[in-house]
Coordinates of C-alpha atoms in Angstrom, one line a residue:
Q1281 CA 11.9 -4.0 18.6
V1282 CA 13.8 -0.7 18.1
Q1283 CA 13.8 0.6 14.6
L1284 CA 15.6 3.5 13.0
V1285 CA 14.6 4.3 9.5
E1286 CA 16.5 6.8 7.3
S1287 CA 15.1 8.6 4.3
G1288 CA 15.9 11.5 2.1
G1289 CA 19.1 10.3 0.4
G1290 CA 19.6 10.5 -3.4
L1291 CA 21.6 11.9 -6.2
V1292 CA 22.4 15.6 -6.3
Q1293 CA 24.7 17.8 -8.1
A1294 CA 27.6 19.5 -6.3
G1295 CA 26.4 22.6 -4.6
G1296 CA 23.0 21.2 -4.1
S1297 CA 21.1 20.3 -0.9
L1298 CA 19.4 17.3 0.7
R1299 CA 17.6 16.7 3.9
L1300 CA 17.9 13.4 5.6
T1301 CA 15.3 12.2 8.1
C1302 CA 15.7 9.4 10.7
A1303 CA 12.6 8.2 12.4
A1304 CA 12.9 6.0 15.5
S1305 CA 10.3 3.7 16.9
N1306 CA 9.9 1.5 20.0
I1307 CA 12.6 3.5 21.8
F1308 CA 12.3 6.0 24.6
R1309 CA 14.6 8.4 26.6
I1310 CA 17.0 8.8 23.7
N1311 CA 20.1 10.6 25.0
Y1312 CA 22.0 11.1 21.8
M1313 CA 21.1 11.0 18.1
G1314 CA 23.6 11.3 15.4
W1315 CA 24.5 10.9 11.7
Y1316 CA 27.4 8.9 10.5
R1317 CA 28.6 8.1 7.0
Q1318 CA 30.7 5.5 5.3
A1319 CA 32.3 6.0 1.9
P1320 CA 33.6 3.0 -0.1
G1321 CA 36.9 1.8 1.3
K1322 CA 36.7 4.1 4.3
E1323 CA 35.7 3.7 7.9
R1324 CA 32.4 5.0 9.2
E1325 CA 32.8 8.5 10.6
L1326 CA 30.8 10.9 12.6
V1327 CA 29.1 13.6 10.6
A1328 CA 27.0 15.3 13.3
G1329 CA 25.4 14.5 16.6
V1330 CA 23.0 16.1 19.0
T1331 CA 22.3 15.4 22.7
S1332 CA 19.0 15.5 24.5
G1333 CA 19.9 18.9 25.8
G1334 CA 20.4 20.2 22.3
T1335 CA 24.1 20.4 22.1
A1336 CA 25.3 19.6 18.6
N1337 CA 28.7 18.7 17.3
Y1338 CA 30.0 18.4 13.7
A1339 CA 32.8 17.0 11.8
D1340 CA 35.2 19.7 10.6
S1341 CA 34.5 18.7 7.0
V1342 CA 30.8 19.6 7.3
M1343 CA 30.9 22.5 9.7
G1344 CA 28.9 25.5 8.3
R1345 CA 27.3 23.4 5.6
F1346 CA 25.3 20.8 7.5
T1347 CA 22.8 21.3 10.3
I1348 CA 21.5 18.6 12.6
S1349 CA 18.2 18.9 14.5
R1350 CA 15.9 16.6 16.5
D1351 CA 12.3 16.5 17.3
D1352 CA 11.8 14.4 20.5
A1353 CA 8.1 14.4 20.2
K1354 CA 8.5 12.6 16.9
R1355 CA 11.6 10.7 18.0
A1356 CA 13.3 12.0 14.8
V1357 CA 16.6 13.5 13.9
Y1358 CA 17.2 15.5 10.7
L1359 CA 20.3 16.4 8.8
E1360 CA 20.1 19.4 6.5
M1361 CA 23.0 19.2 4.0
N1362 CA 23.8 22.3 1.9
R1363 CA 26.6 23.1 -0.5
L1364 CA 27.2 19.4 -1.1
K1365 CA 30.5 18.2 -2.4
P1366 CA 31.4 15.0 -4.3
E1367 CA 33.4 14.0 -1.2
D1368 CA 30.2 13.9 0.8
T1369 CA 29.2 10.9 -1.2
A1370 CA 28.6 8.0 1.2
V1371 CA 26.0 5.8 2.9
Y1372 CA 24.6 7.9 5.8
Y1373 CA 23.5 6.1 8.9
C1374 CA 21.4 7.2 11.9
K1375 CA 22.4 6.3 15.4
A1376 CA 20.5 6.6 18.6
V1377 CA 21.8 6.0 22.2
R1378 CA 19.6 5.5 25.2
P1379 CA 20.6 4.7 28.8
T1380 CA 19.9 1.2 30.3
T1381 CA 20.6 -0.3 33.6
W1382 CA 23.7 -1.9 32.1
G1383 CA 25.0 1.2 30.4
P1384 CA 24.3 3.0 27.1
S1385 CA 22.6 1.0 24.4
E1386 CA 23.2 1.9 20.7
Y1387 CA 20.9 1.4 17.7
W1388 CA 21.6 2.0 14.1
G1389 CA 19.5 2.4 11.0
Q1390 CA 20.0 0.6 7.7
G1391 CA 21.5 3.6 5.9
T1392 CA 20.6 5.8 3.0
Q1393 CA 22.8 6.5 0.0
V1394 CA 23.9 10.1 -0.8
T1395 CA 25.6 10.6 -4.1
V1396 CA 27.0 14.0 -5.1
S1397 CA 28.0 14.4 -8.7
S1398 CA 30.6 16.9 -9.9

């Protein structure tokens, strides 16, 4: 079965940095990989995504601070987070999308907590 496993979350002071990793297994031909986050009482939102062609997009709130990258050989996606702010505190989820005969199929990881203290 497909598995996405996130790691790298933790507690950091404002202004600090973290690097999240998402490793996918039992999945091939991934079109899109992305990072989403959900803070308490809020809806899940896109943080950053990257296509198989390397095109990346970012939420306005993280532009210039976060960088997404992927390694297709390792079936992994990374999120480098710099100049972290308390409002970045959330559970961060990895998502992968692959094409199937019936249309795109989505897969999610279990999430990793990121807490930024002021």
